[in-house]
CSV table of C-alpha atoms in Angstrom, one decimal:
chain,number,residue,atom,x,y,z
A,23,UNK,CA,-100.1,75.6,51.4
A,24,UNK,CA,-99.4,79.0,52.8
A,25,UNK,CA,-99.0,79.8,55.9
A,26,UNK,CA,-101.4,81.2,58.3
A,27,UNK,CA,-100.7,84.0,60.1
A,28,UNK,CA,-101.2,84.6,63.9
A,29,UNK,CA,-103.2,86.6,65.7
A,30,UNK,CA,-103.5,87.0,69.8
A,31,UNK,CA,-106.9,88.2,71.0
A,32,UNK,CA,-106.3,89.8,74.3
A,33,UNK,CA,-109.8,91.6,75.5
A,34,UNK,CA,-110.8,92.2,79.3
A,35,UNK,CA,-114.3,90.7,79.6
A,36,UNK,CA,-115.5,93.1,81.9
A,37,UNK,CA,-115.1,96.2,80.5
A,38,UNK,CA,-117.7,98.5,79.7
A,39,UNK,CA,-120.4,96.3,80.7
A,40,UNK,CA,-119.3,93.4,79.4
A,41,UNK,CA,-120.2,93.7,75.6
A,42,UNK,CA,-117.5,92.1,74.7
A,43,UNK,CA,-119.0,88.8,75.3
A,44,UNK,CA,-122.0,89.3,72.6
A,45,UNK,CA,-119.6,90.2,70.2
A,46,UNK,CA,-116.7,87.6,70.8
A,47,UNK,CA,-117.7,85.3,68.2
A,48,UNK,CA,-118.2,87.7,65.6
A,49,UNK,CA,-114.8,89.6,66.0
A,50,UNK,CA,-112.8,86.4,66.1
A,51,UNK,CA,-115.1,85.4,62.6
A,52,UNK,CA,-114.0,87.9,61.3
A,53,UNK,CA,-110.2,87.5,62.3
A,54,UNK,CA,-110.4,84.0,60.7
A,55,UNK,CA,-111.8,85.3,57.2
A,56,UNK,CA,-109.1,87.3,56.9
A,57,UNK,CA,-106.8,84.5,57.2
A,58,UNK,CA,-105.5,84.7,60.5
A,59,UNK,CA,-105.2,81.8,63.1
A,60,UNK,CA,-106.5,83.3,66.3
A,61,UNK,CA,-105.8,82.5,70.2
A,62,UNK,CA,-108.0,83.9,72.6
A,63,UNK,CA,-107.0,84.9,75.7
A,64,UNK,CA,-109.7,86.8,78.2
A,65,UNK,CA,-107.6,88.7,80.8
A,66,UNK,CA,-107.3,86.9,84.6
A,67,UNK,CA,-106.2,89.8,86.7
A,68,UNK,CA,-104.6,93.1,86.8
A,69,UNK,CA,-101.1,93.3,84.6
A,70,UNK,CA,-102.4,89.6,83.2
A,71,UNK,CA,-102.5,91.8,79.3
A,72,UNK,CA,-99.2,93.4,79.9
A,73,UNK,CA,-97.4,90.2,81.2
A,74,UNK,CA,-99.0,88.4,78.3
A,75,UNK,CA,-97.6,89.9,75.7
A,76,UNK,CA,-94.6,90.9,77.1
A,77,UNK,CA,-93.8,87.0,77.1
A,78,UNK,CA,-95.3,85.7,74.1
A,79,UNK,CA,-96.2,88.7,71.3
A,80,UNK,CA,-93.3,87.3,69.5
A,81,UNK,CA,-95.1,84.1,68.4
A,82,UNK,CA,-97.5,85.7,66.6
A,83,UNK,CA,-98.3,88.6,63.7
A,84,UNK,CA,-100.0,91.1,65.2
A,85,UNK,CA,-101.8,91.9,68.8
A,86,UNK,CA,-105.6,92.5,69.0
A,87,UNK,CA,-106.6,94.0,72.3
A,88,UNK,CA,-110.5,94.8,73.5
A,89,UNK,CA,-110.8,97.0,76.7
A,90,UNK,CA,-111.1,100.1,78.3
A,91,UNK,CA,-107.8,102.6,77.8
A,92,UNK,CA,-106.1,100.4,80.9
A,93,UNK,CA,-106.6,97.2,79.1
A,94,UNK,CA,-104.4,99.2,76.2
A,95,UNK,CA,-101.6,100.8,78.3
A,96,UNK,CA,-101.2,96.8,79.8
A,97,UNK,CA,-100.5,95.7,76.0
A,98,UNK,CA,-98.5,98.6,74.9
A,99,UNK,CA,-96.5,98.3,78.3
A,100,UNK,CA,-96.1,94.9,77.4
A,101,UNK,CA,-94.8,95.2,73.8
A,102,UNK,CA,-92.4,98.3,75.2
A,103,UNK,CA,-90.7,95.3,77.2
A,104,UNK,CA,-89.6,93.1,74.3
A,105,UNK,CA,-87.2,93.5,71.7
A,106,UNK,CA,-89.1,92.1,68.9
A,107,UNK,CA,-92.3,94.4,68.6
A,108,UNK,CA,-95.5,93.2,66.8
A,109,UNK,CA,-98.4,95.7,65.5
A,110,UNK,CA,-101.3,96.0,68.1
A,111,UNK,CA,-104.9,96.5,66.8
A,112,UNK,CA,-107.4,97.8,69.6
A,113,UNK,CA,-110.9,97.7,69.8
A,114,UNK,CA,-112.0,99.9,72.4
A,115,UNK,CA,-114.8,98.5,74.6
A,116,UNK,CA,-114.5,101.1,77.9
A,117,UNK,CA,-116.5,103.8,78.8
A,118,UNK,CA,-114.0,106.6,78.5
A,119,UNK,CA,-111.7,105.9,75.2
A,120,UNK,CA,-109.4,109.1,75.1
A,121,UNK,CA,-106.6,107.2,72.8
A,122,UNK,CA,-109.3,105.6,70.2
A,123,UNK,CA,-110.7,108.6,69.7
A,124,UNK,CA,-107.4,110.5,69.2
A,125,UNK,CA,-106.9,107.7,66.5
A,126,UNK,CA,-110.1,108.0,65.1
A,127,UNK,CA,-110.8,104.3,65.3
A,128,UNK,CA,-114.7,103.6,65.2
A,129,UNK,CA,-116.6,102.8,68.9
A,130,UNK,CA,-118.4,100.2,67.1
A,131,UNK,CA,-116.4,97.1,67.7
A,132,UNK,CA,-117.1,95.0,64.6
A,133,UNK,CA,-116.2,98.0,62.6
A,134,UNK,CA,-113.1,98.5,64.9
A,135,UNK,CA,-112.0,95.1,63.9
A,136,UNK,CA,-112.4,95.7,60.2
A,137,UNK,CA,-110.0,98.9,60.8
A,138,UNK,CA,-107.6,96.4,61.9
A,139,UNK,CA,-107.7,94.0,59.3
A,140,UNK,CA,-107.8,96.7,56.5
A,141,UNK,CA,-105.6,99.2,58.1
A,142,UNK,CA,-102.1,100.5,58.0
A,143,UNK,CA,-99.6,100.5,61.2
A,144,UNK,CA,-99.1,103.9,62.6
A,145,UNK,CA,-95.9,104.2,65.1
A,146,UNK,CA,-96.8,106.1,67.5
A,147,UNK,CA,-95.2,107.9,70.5
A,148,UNK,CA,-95.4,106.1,74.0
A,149,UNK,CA,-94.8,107.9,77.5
A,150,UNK,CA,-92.0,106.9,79.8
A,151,UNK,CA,-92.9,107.4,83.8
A,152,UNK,CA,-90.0,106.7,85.9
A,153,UNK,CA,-89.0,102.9,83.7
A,154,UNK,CA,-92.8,102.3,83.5
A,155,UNK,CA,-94.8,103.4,80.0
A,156,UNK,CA,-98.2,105.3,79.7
A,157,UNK,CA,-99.8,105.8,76.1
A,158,UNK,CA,-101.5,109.2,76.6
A,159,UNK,CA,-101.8,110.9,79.6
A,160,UNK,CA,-99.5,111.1,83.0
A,161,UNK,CA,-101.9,113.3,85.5
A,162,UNK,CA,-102.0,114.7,89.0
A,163,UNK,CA,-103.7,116.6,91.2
A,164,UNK,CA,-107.3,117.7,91.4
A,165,UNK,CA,-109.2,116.1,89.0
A,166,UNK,CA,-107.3,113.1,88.3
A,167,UNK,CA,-110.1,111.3,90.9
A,168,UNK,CA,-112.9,113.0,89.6
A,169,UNK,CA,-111.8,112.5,85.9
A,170,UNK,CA,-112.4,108.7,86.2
A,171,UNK,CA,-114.5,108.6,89.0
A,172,UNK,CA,-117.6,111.0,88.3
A,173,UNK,CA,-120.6,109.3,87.3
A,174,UNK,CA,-121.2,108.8,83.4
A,175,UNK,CA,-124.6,110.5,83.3
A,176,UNK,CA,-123.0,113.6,85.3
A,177,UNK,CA,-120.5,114.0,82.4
A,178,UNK,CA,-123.1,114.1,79.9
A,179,UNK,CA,-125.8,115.8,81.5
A,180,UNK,CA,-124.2,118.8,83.1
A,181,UNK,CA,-121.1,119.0,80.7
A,182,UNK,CA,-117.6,119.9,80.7
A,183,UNK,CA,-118.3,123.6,83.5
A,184,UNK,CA,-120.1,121.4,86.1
A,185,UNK,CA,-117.3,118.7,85.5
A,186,UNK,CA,-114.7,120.7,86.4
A,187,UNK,CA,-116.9,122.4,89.6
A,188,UNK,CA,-117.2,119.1,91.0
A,189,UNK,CA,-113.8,118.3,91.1
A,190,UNK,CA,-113.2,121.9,92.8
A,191,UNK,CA,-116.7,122.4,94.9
A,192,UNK,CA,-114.6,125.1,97.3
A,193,UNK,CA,-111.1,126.6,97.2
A,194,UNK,CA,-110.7,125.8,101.1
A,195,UNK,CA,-110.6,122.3,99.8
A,196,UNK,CA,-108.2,122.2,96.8
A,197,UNK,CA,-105.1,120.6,97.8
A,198,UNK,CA,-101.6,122.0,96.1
A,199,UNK,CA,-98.2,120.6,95.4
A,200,UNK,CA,-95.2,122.8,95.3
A,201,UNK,CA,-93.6,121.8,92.6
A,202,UNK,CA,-90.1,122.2,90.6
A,203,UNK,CA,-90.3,121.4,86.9
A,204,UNK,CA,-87.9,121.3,84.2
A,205,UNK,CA,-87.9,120.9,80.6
A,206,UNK,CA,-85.7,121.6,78.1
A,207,UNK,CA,-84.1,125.0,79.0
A,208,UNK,CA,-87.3,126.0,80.9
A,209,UNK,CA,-87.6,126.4,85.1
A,210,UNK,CA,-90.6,126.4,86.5
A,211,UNK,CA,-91.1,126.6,90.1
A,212,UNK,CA,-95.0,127.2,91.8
A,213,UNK,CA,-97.8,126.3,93.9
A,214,UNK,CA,-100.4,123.1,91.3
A,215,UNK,CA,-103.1,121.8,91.8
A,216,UNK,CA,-103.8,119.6,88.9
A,217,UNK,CA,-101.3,118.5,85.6
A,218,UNK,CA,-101.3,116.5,83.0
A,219,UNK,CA,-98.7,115.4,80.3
A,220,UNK,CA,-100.6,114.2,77.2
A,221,UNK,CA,-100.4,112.4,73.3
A,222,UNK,CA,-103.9,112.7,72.8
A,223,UNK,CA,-106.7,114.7,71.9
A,224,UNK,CA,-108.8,114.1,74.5
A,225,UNK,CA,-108.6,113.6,78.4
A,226,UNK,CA,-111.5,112.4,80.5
A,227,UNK,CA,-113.5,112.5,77.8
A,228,UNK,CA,-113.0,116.0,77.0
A,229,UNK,CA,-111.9,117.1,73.1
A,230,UNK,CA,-109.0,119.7,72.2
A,231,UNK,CA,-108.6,119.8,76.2
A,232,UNK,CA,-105.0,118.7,75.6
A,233,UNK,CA,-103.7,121.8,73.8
A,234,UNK,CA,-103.5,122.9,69.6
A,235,UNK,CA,-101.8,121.1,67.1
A,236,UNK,CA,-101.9,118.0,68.8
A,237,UNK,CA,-99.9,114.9,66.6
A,238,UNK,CA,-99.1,111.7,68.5
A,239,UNK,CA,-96.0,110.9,66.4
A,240,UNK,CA,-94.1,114.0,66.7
A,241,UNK,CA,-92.2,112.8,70.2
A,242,UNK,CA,-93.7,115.6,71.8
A,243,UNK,CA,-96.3,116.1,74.2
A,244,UNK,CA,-98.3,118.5,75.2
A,245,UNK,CA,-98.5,120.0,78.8
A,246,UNK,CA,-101.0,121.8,80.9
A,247,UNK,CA,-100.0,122.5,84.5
A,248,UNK,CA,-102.8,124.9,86.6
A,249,UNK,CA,-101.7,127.2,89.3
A,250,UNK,CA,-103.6,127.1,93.0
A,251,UNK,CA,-105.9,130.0,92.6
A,252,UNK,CA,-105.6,132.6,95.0
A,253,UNK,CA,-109.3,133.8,95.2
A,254,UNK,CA,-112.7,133.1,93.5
A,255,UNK,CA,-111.5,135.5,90.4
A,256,UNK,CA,-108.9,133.4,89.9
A,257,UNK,CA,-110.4,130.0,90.0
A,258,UNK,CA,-113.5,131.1,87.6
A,259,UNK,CA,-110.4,132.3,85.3
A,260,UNK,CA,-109.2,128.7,85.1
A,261,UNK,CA,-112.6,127.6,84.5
A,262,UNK,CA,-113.8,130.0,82.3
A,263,UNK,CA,-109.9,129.0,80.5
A,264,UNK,CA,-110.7,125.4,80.4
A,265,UNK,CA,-113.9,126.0,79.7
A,266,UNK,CA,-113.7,127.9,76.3
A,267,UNK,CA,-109.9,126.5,75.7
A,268,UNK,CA,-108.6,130.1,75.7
A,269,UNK,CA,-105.3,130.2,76.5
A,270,UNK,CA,-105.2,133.5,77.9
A,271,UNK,CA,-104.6,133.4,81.4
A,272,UNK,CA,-101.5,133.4,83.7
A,273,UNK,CA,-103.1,130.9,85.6
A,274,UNK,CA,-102.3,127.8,83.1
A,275,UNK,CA,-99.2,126.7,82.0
A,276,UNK,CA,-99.6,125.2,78.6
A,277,UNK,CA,-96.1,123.8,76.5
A,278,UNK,CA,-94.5,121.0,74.4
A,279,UNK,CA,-91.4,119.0,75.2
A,280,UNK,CA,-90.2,115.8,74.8
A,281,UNK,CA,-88.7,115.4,78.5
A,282,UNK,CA,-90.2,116.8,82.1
A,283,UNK,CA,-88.2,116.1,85.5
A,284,UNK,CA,-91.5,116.7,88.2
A,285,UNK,CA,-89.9,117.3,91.9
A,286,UNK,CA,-92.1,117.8,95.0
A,287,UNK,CA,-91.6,118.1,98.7
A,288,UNK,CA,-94.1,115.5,99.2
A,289,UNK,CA,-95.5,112.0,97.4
A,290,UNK,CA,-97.8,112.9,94.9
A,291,UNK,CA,-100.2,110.3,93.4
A,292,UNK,CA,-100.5,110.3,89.8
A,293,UNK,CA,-102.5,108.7,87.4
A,294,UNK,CA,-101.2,107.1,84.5
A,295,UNK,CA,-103.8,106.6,81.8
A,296,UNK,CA,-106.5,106.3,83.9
A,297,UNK,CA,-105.4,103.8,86.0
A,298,UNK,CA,-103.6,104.4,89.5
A,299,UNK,CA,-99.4,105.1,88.7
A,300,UNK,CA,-98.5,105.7,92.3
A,301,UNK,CA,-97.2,108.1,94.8
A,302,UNK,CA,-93.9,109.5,93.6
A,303,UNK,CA,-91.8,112.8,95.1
A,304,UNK,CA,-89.6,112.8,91.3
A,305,UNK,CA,-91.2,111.6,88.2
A,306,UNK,CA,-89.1,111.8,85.3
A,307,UNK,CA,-91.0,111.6,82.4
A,308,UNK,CA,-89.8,111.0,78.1
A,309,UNK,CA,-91.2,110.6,75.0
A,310,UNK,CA,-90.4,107.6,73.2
A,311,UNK,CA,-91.0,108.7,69.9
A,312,UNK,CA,-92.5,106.4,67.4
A,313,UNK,CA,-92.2,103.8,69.6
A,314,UNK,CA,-94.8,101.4,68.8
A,315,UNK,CA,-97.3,100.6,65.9
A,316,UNK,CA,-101.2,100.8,66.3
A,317,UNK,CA,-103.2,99.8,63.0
A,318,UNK,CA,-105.4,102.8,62.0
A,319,UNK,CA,-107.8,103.5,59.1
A,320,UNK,CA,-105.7,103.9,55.6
């Protein structure tokens, strides 16, 4: 008789509403078809996915994970631990979904699933921040809150310009960080007030955001650093930048590398994939090319 192989179905049941819950016995139906002996496991508590997996991916065949972009940075975090890594499938079930997208895996979760089963493993590149591992997006500054906290309906009602006005409502109020940066042979040294380091498409919801040319397996990210503005000119430039993705302003740094060393004079709080990565006055930050296989359409 052959031998079954194992699957561990790690989903967060409260993600996006819940809808994981009507669609539990369908997913795991079809996990079984395909010849798979599935355990389920319905996350507890923060870092339960990444602890998870961390201690036990290596009894089974492959990872399945349902959640919001946090539930996947817990699972990837967790495989980056072991030694012995095993292909993650993901079925994304948040509201936000930056890295499905960038992977093109469907939003409908039965047809996620069939992805999985019917897929090919991609190895893609996974962030390093200071020992711990984000999948697509290290961020500070201005509209790191706003980006996950501003209200659903506001993001699709009033679009990506009012977006980005509610995150700066007045220039008296923009906070900066003085910041030294290096990577590779370039220095940069200036006044920020938002960031982000990037392997995806998308950010906050937003597509081509992250820069041109965008390929999450090359070890390379993408950066986009934004100066203070200095006047109302300035910050409609950066808006009107952002805005139509021009880069033609002075205002935006915009590069690739595969290594960033960020030092300030005071803690900065950063986000990593969405979820709170602490306050940190040096962040060094590498690509770990290739480091880990998602299953994705073939």
């Amino acid at each position: 008789m052959k031998k079954k192989k194992k699957l561990l179905f790690v989903f967060n049941p409260f993600s996006g509403k819940g809808q994981i819950k009507n669609r539990l016995m369908n997913l795991v139906d079809q996990f079984v078809k395909n010849g798979y002996e599935v355990t389920v496991y319905p996350t507890q508590k923060p870092q339960d996915a990444m602890e998870l997996v961390q201690r036990e991916a290596g009894r089974f065949d492959l990872v399945v994970c349902s959640g919001g972009d946090g539930t996947l940075d817990e699972v990837v975090s967790g495989m980056m631990k072991r030694n012995k890594k095993v292909p993650i499938g993901y079925i994304p079930s948040g509201s936000t979904n930056d890295f499905a997208g960038s992977l093109k895996i469907p939003k409908n979760m039965d047809k996620a699933a069939q992805v999985i089963m019917g897929g090919v493993p991609f190895a893609c590149d996974i962030g390093s921040f200071n020992g711990e591992y984000f999948v697509y997006i290290a961020a500070f500054g201005l509209f790191t809150d706003v980006s996950y906290a501003t209200r659903q309906e506001l993001k699709n009602r009033i679009g990506h310009v009012a977006y980005i006005i509610e995150g700066v409502k007045r220039i008296a109020s923009i906070q900066s960080f003085h910041l030294q940066i290096s990577a590779g042979d370039q220095e940069i040294e200036d006044e920020f007030i938002y960031g982000m380091i990037t392997n995806s498409t998308s950010a906050g919801g937003f597509k081509n955001i992250t820069g041109k040319n965008v390929k999450l397996d090359d070890g390379m990210f993408e950066v986009t650093l934004i100066k203070m503005p200095k006047n109302p000119i300035e910050l409609n430039e950066i808006i009107r930048s952002l805005t139509n993705l021009i880069d033609d302003t002075e205002l935006i740094y915009t590069f690739k590398t595969d290594r960033l060393m960020v030092k300030s004079l005071e803690k900065i709080s950063w986000t990593l994939d969405g979820e709170y990565g602490g306050e940190h006055l040096e962040a060094l930050i590498t690509n770990q090319k290739q480091a880990v296989e998602i299953i994705v359409r073939s």
